[in-house]
Coordinates of C-alpha atoms and ligand atoms in Angstrom, one line a residue:
M1 CA -13.2 -2.0 -1.2
C2 CA -15.8 -4.7 -0.4
G3 CA -16.8 -5.2 3.2
I4 CA -18.4 -8.0 5.2
V5 CA -20.3 -7.9 8.5
G6 CA -22.1 -10.7 10.3
Y7 CA -23.9 -11.1 13.6
I8 CA -25.3 -14.0 15.6
G9 CA -26.5 -13.6 19.2
R10 CA -29.2 -12.2 21.4
R11 CA -29.9 -8.7 20.0
D12 CA -31.6 -7.6 16.8
A13 CA -29.2 -8.3 14.0
V14 CA -30.5 -5.6 11.6
P15 CA -29.2 -2.5 13.3
V16 CA -25.9 -4.3 14.2
L17 CA -25.4 -5.1 10.5
L18 CA -26.4 -1.6 9.3
E19 CA -24.1 0.1 11.8
G20 CA -21.3 -2.3 10.8
L21 CA -21.8 -1.6 7.1
R22 CA -21.8 2.2 7.9
R23 CA -18.4 1.7 9.5
L24 CA -17.1 0.0 6.4
E25 CA -18.2 2.8 4.1
Y26 CA -14.8 4.5 4.2
R27 CA -13.3 1.5 2.3
G28 CA -15.3 2.5 -0.9
Y29 CA -18.2 0.7 -2.3
D30 CA -21.0 1.0 -4.9
S31 CA -23.8 -1.2 -3.6
A32 CA -24.9 -2.8 -0.3
G33 CA -27.1 -5.5 1.0
L34 CA -28.0 -7.7 3.9
A35 CA -29.9 -11.0 4.7
V36 CA -31.5 -12.1 7.9
V37 CA -33.6 -15.0 8.9
Y38 CA -37.1 -13.8 9.6
R39 CA -40.1 -16.1 10.3
G40 CA -38.2 -19.0 8.9
K41 CA -37.3 -17.4 5.6
L42 CA -34.3 -15.5 4.3
Q43 CA -35.2 -11.8 4.1
V44 CA -32.8 -10.1 1.7
T45 CA -32.6 -6.3 1.1
K46 CA -30.2 -4.9 -1.5
T47 CA -29.5 -1.5 -3.0
A48 CA -27.3 0.0 -5.7
G49 CA -27.0 3.0 -3.5
R50 CA -25.5 3.9 -0.1
V51 CA -25.9 2.2 3.3
Q52 CA -28.4 4.9 4.2
D53 CA -30.5 3.8 1.2
L54 CA -30.3 0.2 2.5
R55 CA -31.4 1.4 6.0
D56 CA -34.4 3.2 4.4
Q57 CA -35.4 0.0 2.5
V58 CA -35.2 -2.5 5.3
S59 CA -38.7 -3.0 6.8
D60 CA -39.1 -2.0 10.4
R61 CA -41.0 -5.1 11.0
V62 CA -38.0 -7.4 10.3
H63 CA -36.2 -8.6 13.3
S64 CA -33.7 -11.4 13.6
T65 CA -30.9 -12.6 15.8
V66 CA -28.7 -13.7 12.9
G67 CA -27.7 -12.0 9.7
I68 CA -25.0 -11.1 7.2
G69 CA -24.3 -7.8 5.3
H70 CA -22.0 -6.6 2.6
T71 CA -20.7 -3.5 0.8
R72 CA -19.6 -4.3 -2.8
W73 CA -17.0 -2.7 -5.0
A74 CA -17.9 -4.1 -8.5
T75 CA -15.5 -6.4 -10.2
H76 CA -17.7 -9.0 -12.0
G77 CA -20.8 -7.2 -13.3
E78 CA -21.9 -3.7 -13.0
P79 CA -22.9 -2.1 -9.7
N80 CA -26.6 -2.8 -9.6
E81 CA -29.1 -4.3 -7.2
V82 CA -29.0 -7.8 -8.7
N83 CA -25.2 -8.0 -8.5
A84 CA -25.1 -6.6 -5.0
H85 CA -24.5 -9.2 -2.2
P86 CA -25.9 -11.3 -0.6
H87 CA -26.4 -13.9 -3.3
L88 CA -28.7 -16.9 -2.9
D89 CA -28.9 -20.4 -4.1
A90 CA -31.9 -21.3 -6.4
A91 CA -34.1 -22.6 -3.5
G92 CA -33.4 -19.4 -1.5
N93 CA -32.0 -21.3 1.5
I94 CA -28.4 -20.2 1.4
A95 CA -27.1 -16.6 1.4
V96 CA -23.5 -15.7 0.9
V97 CA -21.4 -12.5 1.0
H98 CA -18.0 -12.6 -0.4
N99 CA -14.9 -10.4 -0.7
G100 CA -12.2 -11.3 -3.2
I101 CA -12.2 -12.8 -6.7
I102 CA -13.1 -16.3 -7.8
E103 CA -10.7 -17.0 -10.6
N104 CA -12.4 -20.0 -12.0
A105 CA -15.9 -18.4 -11.8
E106 CA -16.6 -18.7 -15.5
Q107 CA -15.9 -22.4 -15.4
L108 CA -18.0 -22.9 -12.3
R109 CA -20.9 -20.9 -13.8
D110 CA -20.7 -23.0 -16.9
Q111 CA -20.8 -26.2 -14.9
L112 CA -23.7 -25.0 -12.9
T113 CA -25.6 -23.9 -16.0
A114 CA -25.0 -27.3 -17.6
A115 CA -26.4 -28.9 -14.4
G116 CA -29.6 -26.9 -14.9
V117 CA -29.0 -24.0 -12.5
T118 CA -30.1 -20.6 -13.5
L119 CA -27.8 -17.8 -12.4
V120 CA -29.4 -14.5 -12.0
S121 CA -26.4 -12.2 -11.5
D122 CA -23.2 -11.5 -13.4
T123 CA -21.1 -12.1 -10.3
D124 CA -18.5 -14.7 -9.4
T125 CA -20.0 -14.9 -5.9
E126 CA -23.4 -16.3 -6.9
A127 CA -21.7 -19.5 -8.1
L128 CA -20.5 -20.0 -4.5
A129 CA -24.1 -20.0 -3.2
H130 CA -25.2 -22.6 -5.8
L131 CA -22.1 -24.8 -5.2
I132 CA -22.7 -24.8 -1.4
A133 CA -26.3 -25.7 -1.9
A134 CA -25.3 -28.6 -4.2
E135 CA -22.9 -29.9 -1.5
K136 CA -25.5 -29.5 1.3
T137 CA -26.8 -33.0 0.9
D138 CA -29.0 -34.6 3.6
G139 CA -27.2 -35.0 6.8
S140 CA -24.2 -32.9 6.0
S141 CA -23.4 -29.8 8.1
L142 CA -23.2 -26.4 6.5
E143 CA -19.5 -26.3 7.3
D144 CA -19.0 -29.6 5.4
A145 CA -20.9 -28.2 2.5
V146 CA -18.8 -25.0 2.5
L147 CA -15.6 -27.0 2.8
R148 CA -16.5 -29.3 -0.1
A149 CA -17.6 -26.3 -2.3
L150 CA -14.4 -24.4 -1.6
R151 CA -12.2 -27.3 -2.7
R152 CA -13.6 -26.6 -6.2
V153 CA -12.8 -22.9 -6.0
E154 CA -9.7 -21.1 -7.2
G155 CA -9.1 -17.5 -6.1
T156 CA -9.4 -15.4 -3.0
Y157 CA -12.2 -15.1 -0.6
G158 CA -13.4 -13.8 2.7
L159 CA -16.7 -15.6 2.8
L160 CA -19.7 -15.6 5.1
V161 CA -22.6 -18.1 4.7
L162 CA -26.1 -18.2 6.2
D163 CA -28.4 -21.1 5.8
V164 CA -32.0 -20.6 6.7
R165 CA -32.2 -24.2 7.8
C166 CA -29.5 -23.7 10.4
P167 CA -30.2 -20.3 11.9
D168 CA -28.1 -20.9 15.0
E169 CA -24.8 -20.8 13.1
L170 CA -22.9 -18.9 10.4
V171 CA -20.0 -20.4 8.4
V172 CA -17.0 -18.2 7.6
A173 CA -14.0 -18.9 5.4
R174 CA -10.9 -17.0 4.5
N175 CA -8.3 -17.3 1.7
G176 CA -6.4 -14.1 0.9
S177 CA -9.1 -11.7 2.1
P178 CA -9.3 -10.9 5.8
I179 CA -11.9 -12.2 8.2
V180 CA -12.0 -11.4 11.9
L181 CA -14.4 -12.9 14.5
G182 CA -15.4 -10.6 17.3
I183 CA -16.2 -12.3 20.6
G184 CA -19.0 -10.9 22.8
E185 CA -21.1 -12.2 25.7
N186 CA -23.3 -14.8 24.1
E187 CA -23.0 -13.1 20.8
M188 CA -20.4 -13.2 18.0
F189 CA -19.6 -10.7 15.3
I190 CA -17.9 -11.3 12.0
A191 CA -16.2 -8.7 9.8
S192 CA -13.6 -8.1 7.1
D193 CA -12.3 -5.1 9.1
V194 CA -12.4 -4.6 12.9
A195 CA -13.8 -1.1 12.2
A196 CA -17.2 -2.8 11.8
I197 CA -17.3 -4.5 15.2
V198 CA -14.9 -2.6 17.5
R199 CA -17.7 -0.7 19.2
H200 CA -19.1 -4.1 20.3
T201 CA -16.0 -6.0 21.3
Q202 CA -12.2 -5.7 21.2
R203 CA -11.6 -9.4 21.7
V204 CA -11.0 -10.9 18.3
V205 CA -9.7 -13.9 16.4
Y206 CA -8.2 -13.5 12.9
L207 CA -8.8 -16.4 10.6
D208 CA -5.8 -17.6 8.6
D209 CA -5.8 -18.4 4.9
T210 CA -7.6 -21.7 4.1
E211 CA -9.4 -21.7 7.4
V212 CA -13.1 -22.2 7.9
A213 CA -15.1 -21.4 11.1
T214 CA -18.5 -22.3 12.3
V215 CA -19.7 -19.5 14.5
R216 CA -22.5 -19.8 17.0
S217 CA -23.7 -17.2 19.6
N218 CA -21.7 -18.9 22.3
G219 CA -18.4 -19.5 20.4
Y220 CA -16.7 -20.8 17.3
Q221 CA -14.8 -23.7 15.9
T222 CA -12.1 -23.6 13.2
R223 CA -10.6 -26.0 10.9
T224 CA -8.5 -26.0 7.7
L225 CA -9.8 -26.7 4.2
D226 CA -8.1 -30.1 4.5
N227 CA -10.1 -30.8 7.6
Q228 CA -7.6 -30.3 10.4
R229 CA -8.9 -28.7 13.6
T230 CA -7.1 -25.5 14.5
N231 CA -6.8 -23.7 17.8
K232 CA -7.1 -19.9 17.8
T233 CA -6.1 -17.6 20.6
P234 CA -8.1 -14.4 20.9
T235 CA -6.3 -11.1 20.9
T236 CA -7.3 -7.6 21.9
V237 CA -7.4 -4.9 19.2
E238 CA -5.6 -1.7 19.8
A239 CA -8.3 0.5 18.3
E240 CA -11.3 1.8 20.2
A241 CA -14.7 2.9 19.0
G242 CA -13.7 6.5 19.5
D243 CA -10.9 6.2 16.9
Y244 CA -13.6 5.8 14.2
E245 CA -15.5 8.9 15.3
L246 CA -15.0 12.4 13.8
G247 CA -15.2 14.2 17.1
P248 CA -14.9 18.0 16.5
Y249 CA -13.6 17.5 12.9
A250 CA -15.6 17.9 9.7
D251 CA -13.7 15.1 8.0
F252 CA -11.3 12.3 8.8
M253 CA -8.5 13.6 6.7
R254 CA -8.2 16.7 8.8
K255 CA -8.6 14.7 12.0
E256 CA -5.8 12.3 10.9
I257 CA -3.5 15.2 9.9
H258 CA -3.9 16.6 13.4
E259 CA -3.4 13.3 15.0
Q260 CA 0.1 13.0 13.7
P261 CA 2.1 14.2 16.7
E262 CA 0.4 11.6 18.9
A263 CA 0.6 8.9 16.2
L264 CA 4.3 9.6 15.8
R265 CA 4.9 9.3 19.6
R266 CA 3.2 5.9 19.4
V267 CA 5.4 4.6 16.7
L268 CA 8.6 5.8 18.5
R269 CA 7.4 4.6 22.0
G270 CA 9.9 2.0 23.4
R271 CA 11.9 2.0 20.2
L272 CA 14.5 4.7 20.9
D273 CA 17.4 3.6 22.9
E274 CA 19.3 6.6 24.3
R275 CA 21.9 4.5 26.1
F276 CA 23.2 2.8 23.0
A277 CA 22.1 5.6 20.6
T278 CA 20.2 3.2 18.5
A279 CA 16.7 1.9 17.8
R280 CA 14.9 -1.2 19.1
L281 CA 12.8 -3.0 16.6
G282 CA 12.1 -6.4 18.2
G283 CA 9.5 -7.3 15.7
I284 CA 12.0 -7.6 12.8
N285 CA 13.6 -10.7 14.4
L286 CA 17.1 -9.9 13.1
D287 CA 20.1 -9.9 15.4
A288 CA 23.2 -7.7 14.9
R289 CA 25.0 -10.3 12.9
E290 CA 22.0 -10.7 10.5
L291 CA 21.6 -7.0 10.2
R292 CA 25.3 -6.7 9.4
S293 CA 25.0 -9.1 6.6
V294 CA 22.3 -7.1 4.8
R295 CA 23.9 -5.8 1.6
R296 CA 20.9 -3.9 0.2
V297 CA 17.5 -2.8 1.3
K298 CA 14.5 -2.6 -1.0
F299 CA 11.2 -1.0 -0.2
L300 CA 8.0 -2.1 -1.9
G301 CA 4.6 -0.4 -1.6
C302 CA 1.9 1.2 -3.7
G303 CA 1.0 4.9 -4.1
S304 CA 1.8 6.8 -1.0
A305 CA 3.3 3.7 0.6
Y306 CA 5.8 3.6 -2.3
Y307 CA 6.7 7.2 -1.8
A308 CA 7.2 6.5 1.9
G309 CA 9.5 3.7 0.7
Q310 CA 11.4 6.2 -1.4
M311 CA 11.8 8.3 1.8
G312 CA 13.0 5.1 3.5
A313 CA 15.5 4.3 0.8
V314 CA 17.1 7.8 1.2
L315 CA 17.1 7.4 5.0
V316 CA 18.7 4.0 5.0
E317 CA 21.4 5.0 2.5
E318 CA 22.2 8.1 4.6
L319 CA 22.0 6.6 8.0
A320 CA 23.3 3.1 7.4
R321 CA 25.4 3.6 4.2
V322 CA 23.7 0.5 2.7
P323 CA 22.4 0.8 -0.9
A324 CA 18.6 1.1 -0.8
D325 CA 15.9 1.8 -3.3
A326 CA 12.1 1.6 -3.6
E327 CA 9.9 0.1 -6.3
P328 CA 6.1 0.1 -6.8
A329 CA 4.9 -3.3 -5.5
S330 CA 2.3 -3.2 -8.3
E331 CA 5.0 -3.7 -10.9
F332 CA 7.3 -6.0 -9.0
R333 CA 5.9 -9.4 -9.7
Y334 CA 5.2 -8.7 -13.4
R335 CA 8.9 -8.2 -14.2
N336 CA 10.1 -11.5 -12.9
P337 CA 12.4 -9.8 -10.3
V338 CA 15.8 -11.1 -9.4
V339 CA 15.4 -11.9 -5.7
D340 CA 18.7 -11.6 -3.8
A341 CA 19.3 -13.5 -0.6
E342 CA 21.4 -10.6 0.9
T343 CA 18.8 -8.0 0.3
L344 CA 16.3 -7.1 3.0
Y345 CA 12.9 -6.4 1.4
V346 CA 10.4 -4.2 3.2
A347 CA 6.7 -4.5 2.2
I348 CA 4.9 -1.3 3.2
S349 CA 1.1 -1.0 3.6
Q350 CA -1.2 1.0 5.8
S351 CA -4.1 -1.4 5.3
G352 CA -2.1 -4.5 5.0
E353 CA -4.6 -5.6 2.4
T354 CA -3.3 -4.1 -0.9
L355 CA -3.4 -7.0 -3.3
D356 CA -0.5 -5.8 -5.4
T357 CA 1.7 -5.5 -2.3
L358 CA 0.5 -8.9 -1.0
M359 CA 1.4 -10.5 -4.3
A360 CA 4.8 -8.9 -4.3
V361 CA 5.4 -10.5 -0.8
Q362 CA 4.3 -13.9 -2.0
E363 CA 6.5 -13.6 -5.0
L364 CA 9.4 -12.7 -2.8
K365 CA 8.8 -15.6 -0.4
R366 CA 8.5 -18.0 -3.3
K367 CA 11.9 -17.0 -4.4
G368 CA 13.5 -17.2 -1.0
G369 CA 13.7 -13.5 -0.3
Q370 CA 13.6 -12.2 3.3
V371 CA 10.8 -9.7 3.7
L372 CA 9.7 -7.5 6.6
G373 CA 6.3 -5.9 6.8
A374 CA 5.8 -2.2 7.6
V375 CA 2.1 -2.4 8.2
N376 CA -0.5 -0.4 10.2
V377 CA -3.3 -3.0 10.5
V378 CA -2.5 -5.8 12.9
G379 CA -3.8 -9.1 11.7
S380 CA -4.0 -8.0 8.1
A381 CA -3.0 -10.2 5.2
I382 CA 0.4 -8.5 4.5
A383 CA 1.3 -8.5 8.2
R384 CA 0.5 -12.2 8.5
E385 CA 2.2 -13.1 5.2
C386 CA 5.4 -11.3 6.2
G387 CA 5.3 -12.8 9.7
H388 CA 7.7 -10.2 11.1
G389 CA 8.3 -6.5 10.7
V390 CA 7.4 -3.2 12.2
F391 CA 3.8 -2.2 13.1
L392 CA 3.1 1.5 12.4
H393 CA 0.8 2.2 15.4
A394 CA -0.8 5.1 13.5
G395 CA -4.3 4.1 14.7
P396 CA -7.1 3.5 12.3
E397 CA -6.9 5.6 9.2
I398 CA -10.3 6.2 7.6
A399 CA -9.7 8.9 5.0
V400 CA -8.8 7.5 1.6
A401 CA -5.8 9.9 1.5
S402 CA -3.1 8.5 3.7
T403 CA -1.5 10.9 6.1
K404 CA -0.6 9.7 9.6
A405 CA 0.3 6.2 8.4
L406 CA 2.7 7.7 5.8
T407 CA 4.4 9.8 8.5
N408 CA 4.8 6.7 10.7
M409 CA 6.1 4.7 7.7
A410 CA 8.9 7.2 7.2
A411 CA 9.6 7.4 10.9
S412 CA 9.8 3.6 11.1
F413 CA 12.3 3.7 8.2
A414 CA 14.4 6.2 10.1
L415 CA 14.4 3.7 13.0
L416 CA 15.4 0.9 10.6
G417 CA 18.2 3.1 9.1
L418 CA 19.4 4.0 12.6
L419 CA 19.4 0.4 13.7
I420 CA 21.3 -0.9 10.7
G421 CA 23.6 2.1 10.8
R422 CA 24.5 1.4 14.5
V423 CA 25.5 -2.2 13.8
R424 CA 27.8 -0.9 11.0
D425 CA 29.7 2.3 10.8
M426 CA 27.5 4.9 12.5
S427 CA 29.1 6.4 15.6
A428 CA 27.3 6.7 19.0
A429 CA 27.5 10.5 18.6
E430 CA 25.7 10.3 15.2
G431 CA 23.2 7.8 16.6
S432 CA 22.4 10.2 19.5
R433 CA 21.9 13.0 17.0
I434 CA 19.3 10.9 15.1
V435 CA 17.6 9.7 18.4
A436 CA 17.3 13.3 19.6
G437 CA 16.0 14.4 16.1
L438 CA 13.3 11.7 16.2
R439 CA 12.3 12.7 19.8
A440 CA 11.9 16.3 18.7
L441 CA 9.7 15.6 15.7
P442 CA 6.2 15.3 17.3
E443 CA 6.6 18.8 18.8
Q444 CA 8.0 20.2 15.5
I445 CA 4.9 18.8 13.7
N446 CA 2.8 20.7 16.1
H447 CA 4.5 23.9 15.0
V448 CA 3.6 23.1 11.4
L449 CA 0.0 22.2 12.3
A450 CA -0.2 25.6 14.0
Q451 CA 0.2 27.3 10.6
E452 CA -3.0 25.9 9.2
D453 CA -4.6 29.3 8.8
N454 CA -1.7 30.5 6.7
I455 CA -1.7 27.3 4.6
A456 CA -5.5 27.6 4.1
T457 CA -5.0 31.2 2.9
I458 CA -2.4 30.2 0.4
A459 CA -4.6 27.3 -0.8
G460 CA -7.3 29.9 -1.4
Q461 CA -5.0 32.0 -3.6
F462 CA -4.1 29.0 -5.8
A463 CA -7.4 27.1 -5.8
D464 CA -8.2 28.0 -9.4
A465 CA -4.9 26.5 -10.7
E466 CA -5.5 23.7 -13.2
H467 CA -2.0 22.2 -13.0
M468 CA 0.8 22.4 -10.4
F469 CA 4.4 21.4 -10.2
Y470 CA 6.0 20.0 -7.0
I471 CA 9.7 20.3 -7.0
G472 CA 12.2 18.6 -4.6
R473 CA 15.8 17.5 -4.5
V474 CA 17.3 14.2 -3.1
R475 CA 15.6 13.9 0.4
A476 CA 12.8 16.2 -0.7
W477 CA 12.1 14.4 -4.0
P478 CA 9.8 11.7 -2.6
V479 CA 8.2 14.4 -0.5
A480 CA 7.4 16.3 -3.7
R481 CA 5.9 13.1 -5.3
E482 CA 3.8 12.5 -2.2
G483 CA 2.7 16.1 -2.2
A484 CA 1.6 15.9 -5.8
Q485 CA -0.2 12.6 -5.2
K486 CA -2.2 14.1 -2.3
L487 CA -3.2 17.1 -4.4
K488 CA -4.3 14.9 -7.3
E489 CA -6.3 12.4 -5.3
I490 CA -8.4 14.7 -3.1
S491 CA -8.6 18.0 -5.1
Y492 CA -8.5 16.6 -8.7
V493 CA -6.1 19.3 -9.6
H494 CA -3.4 17.9 -12.0
A495 CA 0.0 17.9 -10.3
E496 CA 3.4 16.6 -11.4
A497 CA 6.5 16.2 -9.3
Y498 CA 9.9 16.8 -10.6
Q499 CA 13.4 16.6 -9.3
A500 CA 14.7 20.2 -9.2
S501 CA 17.7 19.5 -11.5
E502 CA 15.4 17.8 -14.0
L503 CA 13.4 20.9 -14.7
K504 CA 15.8 22.3 -17.2
H505 CA 15.8 19.0 -19.1
G506 CA 12.2 19.5 -20.3
P507 CA 9.4 20.5 -17.9
L508 CA 10.6 24.1 -17.7
A509 CA 8.9 24.5 -21.1
L510 CA 5.6 24.3 -19.2
I511 CA 6.3 27.1 -16.8
D512 CA 4.3 30.3 -17.1
A513 CA 2.0 32.3 -15.0
S514 CA -0.7 29.6 -15.0
M515 CA 1.7 26.9 -13.6
P516 CA 2.3 27.4 -9.9
S517 CA 5.2 25.4 -8.4
V518 CA 5.5 24.2 -4.8
V519 CA 9.2 24.1 -4.2
L520 CA 10.7 22.3 -1.2
V521 CA 13.6 24.3 0.3
P522 CA 15.0 22.6 3.5
D523 CA 17.8 24.5 5.1
D524 CA 20.4 21.9 4.2
E525 CA 23.5 21.7 2.1
L526 CA 21.4 22.1 -1.1
F527 CA 19.7 25.3 0.1
S528 CA 21.4 27.6 -2.4
K529 CA 20.7 25.2 -5.2
N530 CA 17.0 25.3 -4.4
I531 CA 17.1 29.1 -4.4
S532 CA 18.5 28.9 -7.9
T533 CA 15.6 26.6 -8.9
I534 CA 13.1 29.2 -7.6
E535 CA 14.9 31.9 -9.6
Q536 CA 14.7 29.8 -12.8
I537 CA 10.9 29.4 -12.3
K538 CA 10.4 33.0 -11.4
A539 CA 12.4 34.2 -14.5
R540 CA 9.8 32.4 -16.6
G541 CA 6.8 34.0 -14.8
G542 CA 5.9 30.9 -12.8
P543 CA 4.3 31.5 -9.3
V544 CA 6.2 29.8 -6.5
I545 CA 5.0 28.5 -3.1
A546 CA 8.2 27.8 -1.1
V547 CA 8.1 25.3 1.8
T548 CA 11.2 26.1 3.8
S549 CA 13.1 25.8 7.1
G550 CA 15.7 28.4 5.9
D551 CA 15.8 32.2 5.5
L552 CA 14.7 32.9 2.0
P553 CA 15.5 36.2 0.3
A554 CA 12.6 38.6 0.8
D555 CA 10.0 38.5 -2.0
L556 CA 11.7 35.5 -3.7
A557 CA 8.6 33.4 -3.5
D558 CA 4.9 34.3 -4.0
A559 CA 4.0 32.5 -0.8
V560 CA 6.0 30.9 2.0
I561 CA 5.2 28.0 4.3
R562 CA 7.7 27.7 7.1
V563 CA 8.7 24.5 8.8
P564 CA 11.0 24.3 11.9
H565 CA 14.6 23.3 11.6
C566 CA 15.1 19.6 12.3
T567 CA 17.7 17.0 11.9
P568 CA 18.3 17.2 8.2
E569 CA 17.9 13.5 7.5
L570 CA 14.5 13.7 9.0
D571 CA 13.4 16.7 6.9
P572 CA 11.1 14.6 4.6
I573 CA 8.9 13.7 7.6
L574 CA 8.4 17.4 8.5
L575 CA 8.1 18.7 5.0
T576 CA 5.3 16.3 4.2
I577 CA 2.9 17.8 6.7
P578 CA 2.3 21.2 5.1
L579 CA 1.8 19.5 1.7
Q580 CA -1.0 17.4 3.3
M581 CA -2.6 20.5 4.7
F582 CA -2.2 22.4 1.4
A583 CA -3.9 19.6 -0.5
Y584 CA -6.6 19.4 2.1
H585 CA -7.4 23.1 1.9
M586 CA -7.3 23.1 -1.9
A587 CA -9.8 20.3 -1.9
A588 CA -11.9 22.0 0.7
K589 CA -12.0 25.3 -1.3
L590 CA -13.0 23.3 -4.4
G591 CA -15.8 21.6 -2.5
R592 CA -14.5 18.0 -2.9
D593 CA -15.6 15.0 -1.0
I594 CA -12.3 14.9 0.8
D595 CA -12.6 11.6 2.7
K596 CA -14.0 9.7 -0.3
P597 CA -12.4 11.0 -3.5
R598 CA -14.0 9.8 -6.7
N599 CA -12.9 6.5 -8.2
L600 CA -10.7 5.6 -5.2
A601 CA -11.0 3.1 -2.4
K602 CA -9.1 3.0 0.9
S603 CA -8.0 -0.6 0.5
V604 CA -7.2 -1.7 -3.0
T605 CA -7.9 -5.4 -2.9
V606 CA -8.1 -6.0 -6.6
E607 CA -5.3 -6.2 -9.3
Ligands
AGP701 C1 -2.7 7.3 -0.4 O1 -3.1 8.6 -0.1 C2 -3.5 6.6 -1.4 N1 -4.8 6.5 -1.0 C3 -2.9 5.3 -1.9 O2 -1.9 5.7 -2.8 C4 -2.4 4.3 -0.9 O3 -1.3 4.8 -0.2 C5 -2.1 3.0 -1.7 O4 -3.2 2.5 -2.3 C6 -1.5 1.9 -0.8 O5 -2.3 1.6 0.3 P1 -1.8 0.7 1.5 O6 -0.8 1.6 2.2 O7 -3.0 0.4 2.3 O8 -1.2 -0.5 1.0

């Protein structure tokens, strides 16, 4: 959703800001803007269009060594030029860009209006500019003014402030919305997402909640809202500039699908222990005794992360014989959940920014629950809130549709299941079988990827379908849900997932020649049951695409996608890949904007 970028240093800020904003486009936005100091004045450019429109509008004559930029996803007020950030105070001295939501915005706007201030936009952010201006009395620093203003604010923010009267500094603040400072040679970068700055520097500092920083070209100083100085140690980000480039691919989703074998190797690296037939997950900070005392595991995530959690629940139950389930994090805090001290909660998020998941973690912590993060983005809000957990090491995921992160989520949960299993009843021989199965997976995924032409042909045969069913059983049920989700989000074809045995309890009424079903048929103990499912569908004239690792009777299905045999417990990881490719090629045939599907954002940072 919204994105922030800032620059102060020795080069021209305008191209740095525009390039940074372009790198943030993948997050989803509806308007963009920037402000720089030019000839002693704030020069602001905004558009209700794309970053390219902004680039076209910025005058070539404007140069500056300091500036701030923003991509906005509308929450307060429609997506037009006036509501786009940056917002200014009445005198035009102070410009702010802001991510997050100011909850007492209405109250603040009323107070400002009563004090004679005219607000020109419908946004919550504009109030911040006026508040800071009101606090910037003679002699006070911009940082002091920001601190005082923020003490009146309720809500979440990643905030970047530029004052034309202090062009050698920027002030930044964070509460619930990420802010990272990038350290260069006599230049500093600020962003809400390292994607915007990684081509300039990999040395970064993540601000913590309620922290404020003054950033100058030669460094930064941080303190908390209650005025305590803080010391930050810079870290090096894993990602490199090339990770954000398409390379030979037409879009990021296809690139990320093909990166899965390598991404999977990364998440497994150093975490498989052949000698003791177990997993090593140092980041979870739980010793064998603590792991033994876990009575239940509950996975929480949204969308695909929730489906990955369902895969995790099946894996943990099978491998560790500990009861496990998954719940959408978006529902969790609204139902006043019973939080149990003997349950291990796992918060799952690629971005680490999903507000619903973050709120679920906060609710859990408030109630004394122990929660681990399974997060891809290091330094993200959920990773920091959880404090310990498993990083997914999938590398940057740009396409809105999650692929390689989901695969690494499921693989991490296999590791977690293996680890808990091995401190309980799982034998060394069983553990070795799972370790070997995980080791074999990247190469098996390569075999699936090699079938892309076949999958694209099948997608071509079904691209005019208006509705589709995805059918799976037990381990394959979350795979079916994730497959249907992928198809819906990028091709806009309506898809529903059902458990195979549920078909006869209702949905079978919808089966006819216009309702194709993707049926998952792993070669496991339920193979013959799944054959019967296909027969039931075929008997009612429904076309079937079978995804299988077994030997299906000839001509049973209308189309077949083969996946290699793997360790049965790990089938969900392998079965997911062809469904990603099928959705991708359906969307491609239908001419969709695959990386940026309509109405969706990569990081959902609003309720
Ligand atoms: C996945 O394809 C979707 N874009 C979406 O469901 C996503 O998984 C969900 O919004 C959660 O995102 P997160 O993993 O970044 O928390």
